[in-house]
C-alpha positions as protocol buffer text, in pm:
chain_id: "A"
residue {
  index: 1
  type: UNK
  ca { x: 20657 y: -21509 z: 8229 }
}
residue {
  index: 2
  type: UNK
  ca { x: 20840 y: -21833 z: 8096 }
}
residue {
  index: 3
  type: UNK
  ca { x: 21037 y: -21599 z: 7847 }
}
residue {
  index: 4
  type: UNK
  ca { x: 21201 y: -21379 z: 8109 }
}
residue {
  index: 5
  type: UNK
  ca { x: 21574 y: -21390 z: 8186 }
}
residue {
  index: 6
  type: UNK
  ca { x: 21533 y: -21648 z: 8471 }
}
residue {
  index: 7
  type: UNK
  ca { x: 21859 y: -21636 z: 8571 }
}
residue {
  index: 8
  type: UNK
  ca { x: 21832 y: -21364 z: 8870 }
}
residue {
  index: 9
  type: UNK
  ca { x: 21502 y: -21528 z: 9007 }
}
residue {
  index: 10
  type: UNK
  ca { x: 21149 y: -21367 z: 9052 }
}
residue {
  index: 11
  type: UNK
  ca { x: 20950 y: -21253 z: 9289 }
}
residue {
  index: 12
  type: UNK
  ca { x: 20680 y: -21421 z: 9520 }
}
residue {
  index: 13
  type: UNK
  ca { x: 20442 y: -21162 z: 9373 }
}
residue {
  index: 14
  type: UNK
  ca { x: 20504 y: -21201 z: 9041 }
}
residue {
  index: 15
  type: UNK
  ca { x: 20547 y: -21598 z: 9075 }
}
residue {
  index: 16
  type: UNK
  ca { x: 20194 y: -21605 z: 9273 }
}
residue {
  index: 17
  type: UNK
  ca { x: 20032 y: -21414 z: 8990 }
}
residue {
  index: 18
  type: UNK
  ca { x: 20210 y: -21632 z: 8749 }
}
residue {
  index: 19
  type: UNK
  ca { x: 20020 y: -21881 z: 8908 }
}
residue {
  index: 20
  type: UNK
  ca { x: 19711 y: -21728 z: 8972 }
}
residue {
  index: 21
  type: UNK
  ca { x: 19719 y: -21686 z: 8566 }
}
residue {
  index: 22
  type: UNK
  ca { x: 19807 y: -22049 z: 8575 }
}
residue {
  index: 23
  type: UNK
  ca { x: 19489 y: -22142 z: 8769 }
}
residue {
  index: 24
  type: UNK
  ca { x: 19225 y: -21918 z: 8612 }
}
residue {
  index: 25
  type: UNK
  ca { x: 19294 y: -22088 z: 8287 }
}
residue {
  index: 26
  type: UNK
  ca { x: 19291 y: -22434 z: 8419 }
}
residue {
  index: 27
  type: UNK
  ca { x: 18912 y: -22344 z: 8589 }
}
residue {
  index: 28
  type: UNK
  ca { x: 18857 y: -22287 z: 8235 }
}
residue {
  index: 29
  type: UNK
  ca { x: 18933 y: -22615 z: 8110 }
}
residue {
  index: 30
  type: UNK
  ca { x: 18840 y: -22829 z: 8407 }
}
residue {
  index: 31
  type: UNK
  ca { x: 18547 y: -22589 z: 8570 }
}
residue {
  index: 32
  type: UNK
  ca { x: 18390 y: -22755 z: 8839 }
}
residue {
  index: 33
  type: UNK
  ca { x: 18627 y: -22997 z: 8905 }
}
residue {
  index: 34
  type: UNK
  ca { x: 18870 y: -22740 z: 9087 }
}
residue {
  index: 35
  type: UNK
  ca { x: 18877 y: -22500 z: 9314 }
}
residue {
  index: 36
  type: UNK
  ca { x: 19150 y: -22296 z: 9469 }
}
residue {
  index: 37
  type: UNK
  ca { x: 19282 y: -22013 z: 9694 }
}
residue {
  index: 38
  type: UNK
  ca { x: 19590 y: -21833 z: 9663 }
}
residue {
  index: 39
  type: UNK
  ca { x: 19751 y: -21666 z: 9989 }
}
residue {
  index: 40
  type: UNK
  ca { x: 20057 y: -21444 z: 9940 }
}
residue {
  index: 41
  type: UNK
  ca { x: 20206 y: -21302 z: 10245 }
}
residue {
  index: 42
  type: UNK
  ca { x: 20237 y: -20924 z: 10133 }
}
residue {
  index: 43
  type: UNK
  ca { x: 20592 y: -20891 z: 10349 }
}
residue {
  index: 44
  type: UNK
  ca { x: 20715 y: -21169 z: 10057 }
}
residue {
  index: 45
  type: UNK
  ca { x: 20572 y: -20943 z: 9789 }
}
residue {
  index: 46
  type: UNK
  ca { x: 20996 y: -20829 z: 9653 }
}
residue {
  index: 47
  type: UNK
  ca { x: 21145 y: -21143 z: 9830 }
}
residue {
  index: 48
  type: UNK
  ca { x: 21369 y: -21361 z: 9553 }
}
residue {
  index: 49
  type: UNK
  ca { x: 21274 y: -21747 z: 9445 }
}
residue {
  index: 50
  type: UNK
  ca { x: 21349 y: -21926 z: 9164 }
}
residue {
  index: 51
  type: UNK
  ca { x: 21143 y: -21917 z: 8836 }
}
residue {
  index: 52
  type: UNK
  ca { x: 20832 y: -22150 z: 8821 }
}
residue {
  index: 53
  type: UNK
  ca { x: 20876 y: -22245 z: 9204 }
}
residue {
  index: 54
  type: UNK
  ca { x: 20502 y: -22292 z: 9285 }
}
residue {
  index: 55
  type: UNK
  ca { x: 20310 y: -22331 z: 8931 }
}
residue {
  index: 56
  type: UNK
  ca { x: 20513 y: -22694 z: 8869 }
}
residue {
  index: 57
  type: UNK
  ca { x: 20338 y: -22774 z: 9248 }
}
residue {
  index: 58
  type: UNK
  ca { x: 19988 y: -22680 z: 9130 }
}
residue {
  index: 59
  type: UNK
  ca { x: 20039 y: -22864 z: 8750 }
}
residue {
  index: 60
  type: UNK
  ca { x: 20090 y: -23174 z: 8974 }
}
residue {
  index: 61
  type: UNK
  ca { x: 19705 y: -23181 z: 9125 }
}
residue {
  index: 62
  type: UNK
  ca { x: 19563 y: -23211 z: 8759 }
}
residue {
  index: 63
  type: UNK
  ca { x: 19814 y: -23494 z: 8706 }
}
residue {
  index: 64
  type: UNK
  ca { x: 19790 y: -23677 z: 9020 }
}
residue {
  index: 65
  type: UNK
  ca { x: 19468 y: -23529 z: 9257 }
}
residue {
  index: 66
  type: UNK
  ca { x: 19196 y: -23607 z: 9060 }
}
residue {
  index: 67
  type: UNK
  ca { x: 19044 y: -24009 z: 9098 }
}
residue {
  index: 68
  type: UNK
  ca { x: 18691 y: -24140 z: 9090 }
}
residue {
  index: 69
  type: UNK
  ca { x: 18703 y: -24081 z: 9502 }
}
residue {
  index: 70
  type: UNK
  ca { x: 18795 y: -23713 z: 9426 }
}
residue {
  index: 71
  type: UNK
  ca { x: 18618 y: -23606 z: 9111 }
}
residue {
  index: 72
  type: UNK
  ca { x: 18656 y: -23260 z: 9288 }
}
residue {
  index: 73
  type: UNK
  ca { x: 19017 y: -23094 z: 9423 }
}
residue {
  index: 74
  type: UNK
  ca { x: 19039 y: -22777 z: 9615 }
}
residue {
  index: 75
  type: UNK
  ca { x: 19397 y: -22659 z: 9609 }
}
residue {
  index: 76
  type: UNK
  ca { x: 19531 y: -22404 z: 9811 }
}
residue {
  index: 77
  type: UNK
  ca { x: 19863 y: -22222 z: 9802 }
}
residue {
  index: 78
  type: UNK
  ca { x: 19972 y: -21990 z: 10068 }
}
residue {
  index: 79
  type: UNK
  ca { x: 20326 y: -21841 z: 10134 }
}
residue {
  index: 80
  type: UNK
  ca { x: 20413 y: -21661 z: 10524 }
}
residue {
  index: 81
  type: UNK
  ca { x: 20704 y: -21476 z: 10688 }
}
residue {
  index: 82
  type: UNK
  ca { x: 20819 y: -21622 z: 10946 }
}
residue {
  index: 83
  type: UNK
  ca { x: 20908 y: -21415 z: 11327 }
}
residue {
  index: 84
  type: UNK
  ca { x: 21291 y: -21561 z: 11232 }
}
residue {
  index: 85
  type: UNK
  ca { x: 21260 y: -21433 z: 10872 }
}
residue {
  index: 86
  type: UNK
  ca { x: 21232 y: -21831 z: 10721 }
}
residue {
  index: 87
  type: UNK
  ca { x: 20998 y: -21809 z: 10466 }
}
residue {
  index: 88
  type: UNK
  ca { x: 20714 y: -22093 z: 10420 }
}
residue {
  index: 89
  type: UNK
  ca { x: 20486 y: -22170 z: 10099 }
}
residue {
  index: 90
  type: UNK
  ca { x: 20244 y: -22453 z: 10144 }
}
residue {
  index: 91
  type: UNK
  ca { x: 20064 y: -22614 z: 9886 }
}
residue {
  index: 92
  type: UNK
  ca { x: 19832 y: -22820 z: 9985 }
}
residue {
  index: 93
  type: UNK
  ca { x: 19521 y: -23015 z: 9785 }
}
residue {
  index: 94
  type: UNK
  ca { x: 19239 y: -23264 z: 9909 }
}
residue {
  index: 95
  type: UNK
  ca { x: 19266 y: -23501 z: 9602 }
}
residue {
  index: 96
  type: UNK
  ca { x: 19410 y: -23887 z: 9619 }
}
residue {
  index: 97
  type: UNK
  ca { x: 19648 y: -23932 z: 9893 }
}
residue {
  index: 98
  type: UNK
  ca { x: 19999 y: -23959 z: 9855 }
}
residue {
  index: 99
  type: UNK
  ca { x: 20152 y: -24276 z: 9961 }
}
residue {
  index: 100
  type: UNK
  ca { x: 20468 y: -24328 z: 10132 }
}
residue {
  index: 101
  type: UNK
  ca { x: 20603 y: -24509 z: 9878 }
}
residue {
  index: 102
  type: UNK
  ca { x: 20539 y: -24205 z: 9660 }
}
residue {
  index: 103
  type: UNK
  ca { x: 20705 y: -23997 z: 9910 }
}
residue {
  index: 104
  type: UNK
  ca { x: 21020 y: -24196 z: 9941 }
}
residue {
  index: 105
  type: UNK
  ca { x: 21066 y: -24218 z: 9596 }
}
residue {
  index: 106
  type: UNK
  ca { x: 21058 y: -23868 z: 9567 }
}
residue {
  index: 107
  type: UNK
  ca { x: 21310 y: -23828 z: 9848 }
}
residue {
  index: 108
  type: UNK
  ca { x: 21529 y: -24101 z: 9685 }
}
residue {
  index: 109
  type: UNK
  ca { x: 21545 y: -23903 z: 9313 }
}
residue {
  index: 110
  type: UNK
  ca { x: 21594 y: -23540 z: 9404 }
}
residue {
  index: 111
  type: UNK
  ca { x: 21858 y: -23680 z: 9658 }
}
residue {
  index: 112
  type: UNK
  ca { x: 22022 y: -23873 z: 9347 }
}
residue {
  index: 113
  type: UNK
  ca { x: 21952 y: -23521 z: 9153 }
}
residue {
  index: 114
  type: UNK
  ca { x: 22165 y: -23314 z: 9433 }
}
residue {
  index: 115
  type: UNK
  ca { x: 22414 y: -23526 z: 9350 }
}
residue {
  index: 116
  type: UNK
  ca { x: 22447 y: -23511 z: 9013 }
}
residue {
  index: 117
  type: UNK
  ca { x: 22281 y: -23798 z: 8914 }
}
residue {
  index: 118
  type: UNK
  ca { x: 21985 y: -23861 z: 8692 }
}
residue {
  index: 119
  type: UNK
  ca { x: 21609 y: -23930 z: 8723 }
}
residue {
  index: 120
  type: UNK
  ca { x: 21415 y: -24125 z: 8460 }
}
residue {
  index: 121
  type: UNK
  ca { x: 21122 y: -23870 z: 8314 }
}
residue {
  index: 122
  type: UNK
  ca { x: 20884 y: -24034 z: 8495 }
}
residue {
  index: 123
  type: UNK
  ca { x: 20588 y: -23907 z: 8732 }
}
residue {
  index: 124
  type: UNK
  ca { x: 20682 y: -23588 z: 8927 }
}
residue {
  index: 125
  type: UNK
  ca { x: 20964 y: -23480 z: 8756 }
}
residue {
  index: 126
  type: UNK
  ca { x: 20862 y: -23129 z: 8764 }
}
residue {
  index: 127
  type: UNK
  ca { x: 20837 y: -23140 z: 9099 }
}
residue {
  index: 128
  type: UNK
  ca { x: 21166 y: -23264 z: 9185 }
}
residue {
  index: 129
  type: UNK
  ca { x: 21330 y: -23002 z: 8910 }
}
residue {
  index: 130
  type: UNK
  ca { x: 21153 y: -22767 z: 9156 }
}
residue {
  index: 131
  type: UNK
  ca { x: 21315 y: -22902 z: 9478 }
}
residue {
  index: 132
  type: UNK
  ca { x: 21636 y: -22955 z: 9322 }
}
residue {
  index: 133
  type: UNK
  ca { x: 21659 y: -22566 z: 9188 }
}
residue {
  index: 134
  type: UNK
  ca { x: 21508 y: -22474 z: 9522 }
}
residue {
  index: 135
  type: UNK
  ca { x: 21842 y: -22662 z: 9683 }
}
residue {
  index: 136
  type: UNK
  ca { x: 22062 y: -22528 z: 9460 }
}
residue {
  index: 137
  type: UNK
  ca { x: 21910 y: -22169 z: 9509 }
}
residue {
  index: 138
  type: UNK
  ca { x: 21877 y: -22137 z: 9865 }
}
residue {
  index: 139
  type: UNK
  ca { x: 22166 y: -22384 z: 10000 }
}
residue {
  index: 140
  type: UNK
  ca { x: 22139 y: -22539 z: 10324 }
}
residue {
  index: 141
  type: UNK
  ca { x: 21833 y: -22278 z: 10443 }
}
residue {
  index: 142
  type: UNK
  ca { x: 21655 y: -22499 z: 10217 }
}
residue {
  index: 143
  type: UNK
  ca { x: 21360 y: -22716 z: 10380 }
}
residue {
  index: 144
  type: UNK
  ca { x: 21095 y: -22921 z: 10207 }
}
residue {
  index: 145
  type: UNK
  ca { x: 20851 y: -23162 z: 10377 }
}
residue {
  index: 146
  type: UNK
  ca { x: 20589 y: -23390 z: 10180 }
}
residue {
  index: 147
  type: UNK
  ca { x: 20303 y: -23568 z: 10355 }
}
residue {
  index: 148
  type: UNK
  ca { x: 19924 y: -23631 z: 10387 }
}
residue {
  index: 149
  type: UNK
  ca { x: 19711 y: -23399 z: 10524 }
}
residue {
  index: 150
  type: UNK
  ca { x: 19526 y: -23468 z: 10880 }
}
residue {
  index: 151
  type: UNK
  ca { x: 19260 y: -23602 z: 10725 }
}
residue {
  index: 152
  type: UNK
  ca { x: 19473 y: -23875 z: 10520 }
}
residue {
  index: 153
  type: UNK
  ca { x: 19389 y: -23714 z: 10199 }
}
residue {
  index: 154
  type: UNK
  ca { x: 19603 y: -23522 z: 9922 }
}
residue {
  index: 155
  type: UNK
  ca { x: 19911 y: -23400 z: 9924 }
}
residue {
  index: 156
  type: UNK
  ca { x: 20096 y: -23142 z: 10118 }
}
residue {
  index: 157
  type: UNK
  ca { x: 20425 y: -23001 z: 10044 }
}
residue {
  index: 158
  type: UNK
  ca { x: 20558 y: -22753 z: 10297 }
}
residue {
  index: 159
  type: UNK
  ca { x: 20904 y: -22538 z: 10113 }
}
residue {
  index: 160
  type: UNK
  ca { x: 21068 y: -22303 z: 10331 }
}
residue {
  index: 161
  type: UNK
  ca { x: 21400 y: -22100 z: 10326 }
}
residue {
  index: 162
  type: UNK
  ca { x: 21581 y: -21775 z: 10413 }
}
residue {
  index: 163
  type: UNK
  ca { x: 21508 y: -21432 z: 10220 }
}
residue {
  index: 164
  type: UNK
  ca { x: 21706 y: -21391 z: 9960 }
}
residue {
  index: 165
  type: UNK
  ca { x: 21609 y: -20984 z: 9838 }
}
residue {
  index: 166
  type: UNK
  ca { x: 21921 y: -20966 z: 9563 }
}
């Protein structure tokens, strides 16, 4: 999958069973320690994204999830058409909570990436390579939203943006 001509995109399908790949090997290495769903809205199945979209989302739980509070993270990732043909993924873990500071920092980097600025290599940079391809892919259709979930636990990144089928 990383050795394909990346320069037209992929699929959801083939980027959720990129991931799915991704996943079963981690369970392999971390066992009980994770557990996860994937959810791929079949409608999405030919729909274009950009290469490694969701797998840099799910490398960030082993990186950041996992604490002596949450020895255990379930991740989930699910993807759905919209009725106004926006297309949502959500990924979405139980693990340490995010903090605000975390989140604006985020905010503040892949803004200063948009621009063409710089980032140091620091924590999360694959996620904000992600959001700043997934800006430059989809244009202003382009949403992203990072928070807690209800519960004040993990980390919850809602993506959306228009089909792109070319």
């Amino acid at each position: 999958y990383s050795l394909m001509d990346s320069s037209a995109g992929t699929t959801f399908r083939q980027e959720f069973d990129n991931v799915r790949t991704y996943l079963t090997l981690m369970k392999l290495r971390y066992e009980h320690k994770i557990e996860f769903t994937l959810d791929l809205d079949e409608r999405l199945d030919a729909c274009k994204l950009p290469y490694f979209t969701a797998q840099p989302l799910a490398e960030n739980v082993f990186s950041h999830a996992f604490d002596s509070e949450h020895p255990v993270v379930r991740l989930t990732i699910r993807s759905a058409l919209g009725e106004d043909g926006i297309w949502h993924i959500l990924v979405e873990d139980d693990g340490r909570p995010i903090s605000d500071a975390e989140i604006l920092e985020i905010d503040r980097q892949v803004s200063s990436l948009i621009k063409g600025g710089s980032v140091s290599a620091q924590n999360g940079i694959g996620l904000k390579n992600t959001l700043v391809r997934l800006h430059f892919f989809l244009g202003e259709s382009f949403g992203c939203r990072i928070h807690r979930r209800e519960d004040g636990s993990g980390c919850v990144i809602e993506l959306s943006g228009a089909l792109r089928e070319d």
